[in-house]
Coordinates of C-alpha atoms in Angstrom, one line a residue:
M823 CA 0.3 -18.7 23.6
N824 CA -2.0 -16.2 21.9
T825 CA 0.9 -13.9 21.5
L826 CA 3.2 -16.4 19.7
I827 CA 0.1 -17.5 17.4
A828 CA -0.4 -13.8 16.4
V829 CA 2.4 -12.9 15.1
A830 CA 3.3 -15.9 12.8
L831 CA -0.6 -15.4 10.9
S832 CA 0.4 -12.0 11.6
L833 CA 4.2 -12.9 8.7
A834 CA 2.2 -14.7 6.8
S835 CA 0.0 -12.5 6.7
V836 CA 3.2 -9.9 5.8
V837 CA 4.5 -12.8 2.4
A838 CA 0.8 -12.6 1.3
Y839 CA 1.2 -8.5 1.4
A840 CA 4.2 -8.3 0.2
G841 CA 3.8 -10.4 -3.0
A842 CA 0.3 -8.3 -3.9
A843 CA 1.9 -5.2 -3.9
A844 CA 4.6 -6.8 -6.1
V845 CA 2.1 -8.3 -9.3
Q846 CA 0.7 -4.5 -8.3
H847 CA 3.7 -3.0 -9.2
R848 CA 3.9 -5.0 -11.8
I849 CA 0.9 -4.3 -13.5
A850 CA 0.7 -0.7 -13.3
V851 CA 3.9 0.4 -14.6
A852 CA 3.4 -2.0 -17.1
P853 CA 2.2 -0.6 -20.3
A854 CA -2.4 0.6 -20.3
R855 CA -4.5 -1.5 -22.5
P856 CA -7.9 0.8 -23.4
G857 CA -11.0 0.1 -20.9
P858 CA -12.7 1.9 -17.9
F859 CA -11.8 -2.3 -16.8
S860 CA -8.8 -3.3 -18.5
L861 CA -8.1 -4.6 -15.1
L862 CA -10.7 -7.2 -15.4
T863 CA -8.7 -8.7 -18.2
R864 CA -5.1 -9.1 -16.3
G865 CA -4.6 -12.8 -15.3
A866 CA -2.3 -11.1 -13.3
W867 CA -4.9 -8.7 -11.5
W868 CA -7.0 -12.0 -10.7
L869 CA -3.7 -13.4 -8.3
A870 CA -2.8 -9.9 -6.6
V871 CA -7.1 -9.9 -5.8
T872 CA -6.0 -12.7 -4.3
L873 CA -2.7 -13.0 -2.6
N874 CA -4.7 -9.8 -1.1
A875 CA -7.9 -11.7 0.5
L876 CA -5.7 -14.4 1.4
G877 CA -3.5 -11.8 3.2
A878 CA -7.1 -10.5 4.7
A879 CA -7.7 -13.5 5.7
V880 CA -4.6 -14.9 7.2
H881 CA -4.9 -11.3 8.9
V882 CA -8.1 -11.7 10.4
A883 CA -7.1 -14.8 11.7
A884 CA -4.3 -12.7 13.9
L885 CA -7.0 -10.4 14.9
V886 CA -8.7 -13.0 16.7
Y887 CA -5.0 -13.8 18.5
G888 CA -3.5 -11.0 19.2
P889 CA -4.6 -6.9 19.5
L890 CA -4.5 -4.1 17.1
T891 CA -1.6 -2.9 18.3
L892 CA 0.0 -5.8 18.1
V893 CA -1.5 -7.2 14.9
E894 CA -1.0 -4.1 12.9
P895 CA 2.3 -2.8 13.2
L896 CA 4.2 -5.8 12.3
G897 CA 2.4 -5.0 8.4
A898 CA 4.7 -3.2 8.3
L899 CA 7.0 -5.7 7.8
T900 CA 5.6 -5.2 4.4
L901 CA 7.9 -3.0 3.0
V902 CA 10.6 -4.6 3.9
A903 CA 9.1 -8.3 1.3
A904 CA 8.2 -6.3 -0.5
L905 CA 10.8 -3.6 -2.1
P906 CA 12.8 -7.2 -2.5
L907 CA 10.6 -9.0 -4.8
G908 CA 9.5 -5.7 -6.2
A909 CA 13.3 -5.1 -7.9
R910 CA 13.8 -9.2 -8.2
T911 CA 11.1 -8.3 -10.8
A912 CA 12.7 -5.8 -12.2
G913 CA 15.8 -7.9 -12.7
R914 CA 18.3 -5.3 -10.8
P915 CA 19.5 -6.2 -7.4
V916 CA 18.8 -5.6 -4.7
G917 CA 21.4 -2.2 -3.0
R918 CA 22.5 -1.6 0.2
A919 CA 20.8 1.5 1.0
E920 CA 17.6 -1.5 0.7
W921 CA 18.5 -4.3 3.0
R922 CA 19.9 -1.1 5.6
G923 CA 16.1 0.0 5.5
A924 CA 15.5 -3.1 5.5
A925 CA 17.6 -4.1 8.9
L926 CA 16.5 -1.1 11.0
T927 CA 12.3 -1.9 10.3
V928 CA 12.8 -6.0 11.6
V929 CA 14.7 -4.0 14.7
G930 CA 12.2 -1.9 14.8
C931 CA 9.0 -4.1 15.0
A932 CA 10.9 -5.9 16.8
A933 CA 11.4 -3.4 20.2
L934 CA 8.4 -2.3 19.9
L935 CA 6.5 -5.8 20.9
P936 CA 6.9 -6.2 24.6
V937 CA 4.8 -3.2 24.5
T938 CA 2.0 -3.9 21.9
A939 CA 1.4 -8.2 22.7
S940 CA 0.7 -7.3 26.4
A941 CA -2.4 -4.2 25.1
S942 CA -5.4 -6.5 26.1
V943 CA -8.1 -7.0 22.9
P944 CA -10.8 -5.7 24.0
G945 CA -14.3 -7.5 24.4
S946 CA -16.7 -5.6 22.2
G947 CA -16.7 -2.8 19.5
P948 CA -19.1 0.6 18.2
D949 CA -22.4 -0.1 17.3
A950 CA -23.6 0.1 14.2
A951 CA -23.8 3.5 14.6
G952 CA -20.2 3.9 15.4
A953 CA -19.4 1.7 12.7
T954 CA -20.5 3.8 10.4
A955 CA -19.5 7.1 11.4
V956 CA -15.3 5.4 12.2
A957 CA -15.8 3.8 8.7
A958 CA -16.9 7.6 7.6
V959 CA -14.7 9.2 8.5
A960 CA -12.5 7.1 7.4
C961 CA -13.8 7.5 3.3
L962 CA -13.7 11.5 3.3
F963 CA -9.6 11.3 2.8
V964 CA -11.0 9.6 -0.6
P965 CA -11.8 12.7 -2.7
V966 CA -9.6 14.6 -0.7
A967 CA -7.2 12.6 -2.7
L968 CA -9.2 12.3 -5.8
A969 CA -8.9 15.6 -5.4
L970 CA -4.7 16.4 -5.9
R971 CA -3.8 17.4 -9.8
S972 CA -0.1 16.5 -9.4
G973 CA 2.0 14.1 -10.3
R974 CA 4.2 12.7 -6.8
P975 CA 1.8 14.2 -4.0
R976 CA -1.8 13.0 -5.7
M977 CA -0.2 9.4 -5.9
L978 CA 1.2 9.2 -2.2
G979 CA -2.4 11.2 -1.2
L980 CA -3.5 8.1 -2.4
A981 CA -1.6 5.6 -0.5
I982 CA -2.6 7.3 2.4
A983 CA -6.1 7.2 1.5
S984 CA -5.2 4.0 1.1
G985 CA -3.8 3.1 4.4
V986 CA -6.4 4.6 6.3
T987 CA -8.9 2.7 4.9
S988 CA -7.6 -0.7 4.5
G989 CA -5.8 0.3 8.9
T990 CA -10.1 1.1 9.1
A991 CA -11.3 -2.7 8.2
S992 CA -9.5 -3.6 10.3
A993 CA -9.7 -2.4 13.2
L994 CA -14.1 -2.8 12.5
A995 CA -12.3 -6.6 11.5
Q996 CA -10.9 -6.7 14.8
T997 CA -14.9 -6.4 16.5
L998 CA -16.3 -8.6 14.1
V999 CA -13.5 -11.1 15.3
H1000 CA -14.9 -10.7 19.3
A1001 CA -18.2 -10.2 18.2
D1002 CA -21.4 -12.6 20.2
D1003 CA -23.6 -13.1 16.8
L1004 CA -22.2 -12.0 13.8
F1005 CA -26.0 -11.9 12.4
S1006 CA -27.0 -9.4 13.5
P1007 CA -27.5 -6.5 12.2
G1008 CA -25.6 -4.4 13.7
S1009 CA -22.2 -6.8 13.1
M1010 CA -23.8 -6.9 9.4
L1011 CA -23.9 -3.6 8.7
T1012 CA -20.2 -3.6 10.6
T1013 CA -19.2 -6.9 7.8
L1014 CA -20.1 -4.4 4.9
L1015 CA -18.7 -1.4 5.8
T1016 CA -15.4 -3.1 6.4
L1017 CA -15.9 -5.1 2.9
V1018 CA -16.5 -1.9 1.6
L1019 CA -13.4 0.0 3.1
A1020 CA -11.0 -3.3 2.1
V1021 CA -11.8 -3.6 -1.6
A1022 CA -11.6 0.7 -1.1
G1023 CA -7.9 0.5 0.1
L1024 CA -6.6 -2.3 -2.1
L1025 CA -7.7 -0.3 -5.2
L1026 CA -6.4 3.2 -4.1
A1027 CA -2.9 0.8 -3.8
Q1028 CA -3.7 0.5 -7.6
A1029 CA -3.4 4.0 -8.6
A1030 CA -1.1 4.5 -5.7
Y1031 CA 1.2 2.0 -7.7
T1032 CA 1.1 3.7 -11.0
G1033 CA 4.0 6.0 -10.0
G1034 CA 6.2 3.4 -8.3
L1035 CA 6.4 0.8 -5.3
G1036 CA 9.2 2.5 -3.2
A1037 CA 7.3 5.9 -1.7
P1038 CA 3.3 4.9 -2.1
L1039 CA 4.1 1.4 -0.2
A1040 CA 5.9 3.5 3.1
V1041 CA 3.5 5.9 3.0
L1042 CA 0.8 3.3 3.1
T1043 CA 2.1 0.4 5.4
L1044 CA 2.3 3.7 7.5
A1045 CA -0.6 4.9 7.3
D1046 CA -2.7 2.0 7.7
P1047 CA -1.6 1.0 11.3
V1048 CA -1.7 5.0 12.9
A1049 CA -5.4 4.5 11.5
A1050 CA -5.8 1.2 13.0
A1051 CA -4.3 1.6 16.3
A1052 CA -5.6 5.4 17.1
I1053 CA -9.1 3.6 16.6
G1054 CA -7.9 0.3 18.6
L1055 CA -7.1 2.5 21.6
T1056 CA -9.7 5.5 21.0
L1057 CA -12.5 3.6 20.0
L1058 CA -11.8 -0.2 20.6
G1059 CA -10.8 -0.2 25.1
E1060 CA -7.1 -1.8 23.9
R1061 CA -4.4 -0.3 26.3
L1062 CA -0.7 -0.5 26.3
H1063 CA 1.1 -2.1 29.5
G1064 CA 4.3 -1.7 30.4
G1065 CA 5.8 0.8 32.2
P1066 CA 8.5 4.0 31.3
L1067 CA 11.2 1.8 29.8
I1068 CA 8.9 0.0 28.1
A1069 CA 7.5 2.6 26.5
A1070 CA 10.8 4.3 25.9
L1071 CA 11.8 1.3 24.1
A1072 CA 9.1 1.1 21.8
A1073 CA 9.4 4.9 21.6
V1074 CA 12.4 4.4 19.5
G1075 CA 11.3 0.9 18.0
A1076 CA 9.1 3.2 16.5
A1077 CA 11.3 5.8 15.4
L1078 CA 13.7 3.0 13.7
A1079 CA 10.9 1.2 11.5
S1080 CA 10.2 5.6 10.8
Y1081 CA 13.6 5.4 9.1
G1082 CA 13.5 2.2 7.8
V1083 CA 10.9 2.9 6.1
V1084 CA 12.0 6.4 4.6
L1085 CA 15.8 4.4 3.3
L1086 CA 14.1 2.3 1.9
T1087 CA 11.6 4.7 -0.2
R1088 CA 14.8 7.1 -0.9
A1089 CA 16.5 3.4 -1.7
G1090 CA 14.3 2.6 -3.7
T1091 CA 13.5 6.3 -5.3
R1092 CA 17.4 6.1 -6.5
T1093 CA 17.6 3.0 -8.0
G1094 CA 14.4 3.9 -10.6
I1095 CA 11.0 1.9 -8.8
T1096 CA 9.4 4.8 -8.4
N1097 CA 8.5 5.2 -12.1
P1098 CA 5.9 8.6 -12.5
A1099 CA 5.5 7.9 -15.9
G1100 CA 3.6 4.1 -14.1
A1101 CA 0.1 4.4 -16.6
N1102 CA -1.5 1.7 -15.9
G1103 CA -3.2 1.8 -12.7
L1104 CA -6.9 2.3 -12.7
A1105 CA -8.4 4.0 -14.5
V1106 CA -11.4 5.3 -12.8
L1107 CA -8.9 7.3 -9.8
R1108 CA -6.8 8.9 -12.5
S1109 CA -7.2 12.8 -13.1
P1110 CA -8.8 13.6 -16.1

């Protein structure tokens, strides 16, 4: 029952995140407004923030019932939902290649479920020093991404940094939902780090979407669960169970989902989802 609840909540979170991504992309490619804080004057931006907050809240609720290694891979479905939404806002139909990519992503995620659903949920996480170290490592991706000067590498670098910071925030949130005392100094520090990383992921994604929706969202969608699952398996004590057959099924599922993401990205580029001329990202994250 817990697994079903975790999956249901994860899918609800996917819908919210997909809506937020579509709105953020629409803002990013709209004509820029003057001022470094122009986003704060846009009602659409606050809609995206609200949808992201809703998605995050439901995502955290899913972590109460399931491990990171189950909840995070389902986040790949965000791309499946976001691209049709992006196509609708752009006034164009969804192409066959996009539907093929979506189908492969869904099948791949379904193949992952037998092994990820059996993963153990950790009883406790790292202490305050460990949480700080994890957050610091995730933050190292931000200056590297900002140092990239050219268009597409910078866009993808920002997407990777967004995925890593968001995935790390999920991992820290997993420790909070199973903490014995949320008001201890260590838990309060972890809460602060989680919020900082979540906001950083949101702003980095907004900056990445100035180059389009398909490619950055695909990269972000892969980087997020990889970062979260790596932390869950190495630091939080999560373990995957199952024999060689289940492991092989999971490997096939991961390969199918990854290929589906690649197809969606290529389809998005061909149909004009990627728009390097987009100019309304977060001004403070732009190149000079």
